[in-house]
CSV table of C-alpha atoms in Angstrom, one decimal:
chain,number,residue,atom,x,y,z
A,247,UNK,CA,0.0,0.0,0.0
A,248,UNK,CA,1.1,3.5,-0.4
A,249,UNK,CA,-0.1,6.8,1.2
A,250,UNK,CA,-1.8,9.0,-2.0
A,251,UNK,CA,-3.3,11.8,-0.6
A,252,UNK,CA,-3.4,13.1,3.4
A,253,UNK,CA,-6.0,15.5,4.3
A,254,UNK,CA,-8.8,16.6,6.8
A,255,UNK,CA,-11.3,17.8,3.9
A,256,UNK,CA,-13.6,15.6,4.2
A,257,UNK,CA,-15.4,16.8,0.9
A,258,UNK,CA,-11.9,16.1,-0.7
A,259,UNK,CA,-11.9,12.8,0.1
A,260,UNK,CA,-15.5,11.9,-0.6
A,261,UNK,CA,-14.8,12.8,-4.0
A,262,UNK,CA,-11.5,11.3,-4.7
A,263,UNK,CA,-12.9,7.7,-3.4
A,264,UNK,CA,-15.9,8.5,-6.1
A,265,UNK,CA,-13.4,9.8,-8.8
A,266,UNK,CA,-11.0,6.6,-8.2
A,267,UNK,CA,-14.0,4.1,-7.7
A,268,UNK,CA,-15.2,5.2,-11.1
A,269,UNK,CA,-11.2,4.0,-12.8
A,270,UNK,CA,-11.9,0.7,-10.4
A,271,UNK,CA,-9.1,1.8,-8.4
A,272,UNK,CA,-10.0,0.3,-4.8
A,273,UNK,CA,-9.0,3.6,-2.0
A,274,UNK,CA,-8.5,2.3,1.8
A,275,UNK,CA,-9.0,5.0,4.2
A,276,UNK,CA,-6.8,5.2,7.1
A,277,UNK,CA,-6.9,7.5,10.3
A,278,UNK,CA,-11.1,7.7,10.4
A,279,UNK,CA,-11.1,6.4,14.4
A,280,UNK,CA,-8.7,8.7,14.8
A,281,UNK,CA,-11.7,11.9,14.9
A,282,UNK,CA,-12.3,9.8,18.6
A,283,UNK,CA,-9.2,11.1,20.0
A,284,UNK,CA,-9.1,14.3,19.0
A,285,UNK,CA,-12.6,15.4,20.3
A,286,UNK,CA,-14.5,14.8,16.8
A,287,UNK,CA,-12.9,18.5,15.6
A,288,UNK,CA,-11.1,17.3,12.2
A,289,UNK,CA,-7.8,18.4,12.8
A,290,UNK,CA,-5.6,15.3,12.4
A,291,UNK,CA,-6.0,14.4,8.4
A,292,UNK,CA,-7.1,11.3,6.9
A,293,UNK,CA,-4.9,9.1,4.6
A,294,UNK,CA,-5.7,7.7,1.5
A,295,UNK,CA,-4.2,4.6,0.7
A,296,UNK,CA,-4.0,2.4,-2.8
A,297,UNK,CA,-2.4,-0.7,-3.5
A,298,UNK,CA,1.1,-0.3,-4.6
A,299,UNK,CA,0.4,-1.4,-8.2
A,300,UNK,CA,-2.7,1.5,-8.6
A,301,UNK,CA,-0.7,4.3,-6.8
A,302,UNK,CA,0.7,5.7,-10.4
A,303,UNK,CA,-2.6,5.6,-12.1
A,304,UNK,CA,-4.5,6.8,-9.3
A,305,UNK,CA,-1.5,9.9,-8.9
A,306,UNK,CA,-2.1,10.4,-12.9
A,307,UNK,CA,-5.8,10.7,-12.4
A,308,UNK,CA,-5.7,13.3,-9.6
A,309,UNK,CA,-3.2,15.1,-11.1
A,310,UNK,CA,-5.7,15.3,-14.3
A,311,UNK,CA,-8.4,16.4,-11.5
A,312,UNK,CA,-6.5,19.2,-10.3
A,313,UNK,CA,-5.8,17.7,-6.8
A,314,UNK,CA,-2.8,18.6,-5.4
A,315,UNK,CA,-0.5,15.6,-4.3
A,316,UNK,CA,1.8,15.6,-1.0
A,317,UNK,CA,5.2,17.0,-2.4
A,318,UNK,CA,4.3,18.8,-5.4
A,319,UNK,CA,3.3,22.4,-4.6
């Protein structure tokens, strides 16, 4: 697995999981019990996680979507 996108937007990662369902590109969402710890306030992100193998078409997809992607600003 590899880490794709990290964020607490959780409009942003709705419709990433939509956008990569639709390419059959399975996301795994890390971090979601995490919103216990913290008080239910959103401040520590969420990850999204694809298998290894879909990582580079799912990056090539978002990039097409406009999305932003950790390390390129």
């Amino acid at each position: 697995m590899k880490e794709l996108l990290r964020t607490n937007d959780i409009a942003l990662i709705a419709y990433v999981q939509a956008l990569l369902g639709s390419e059959d590109i399975e996301v795994f969402e890390f971090d979601v019990n995490m919103s216990v710890l913290e008080g239910s306030i959103g401040i520590l992100p969420r990850r999204l996680m694809v298998r290894t193998s879909d990582h580079f078409r799912a990056a090539a997809i978002l990039r097409e979507a406009e999305i932003p992607l950790p390390g390129e600003d």
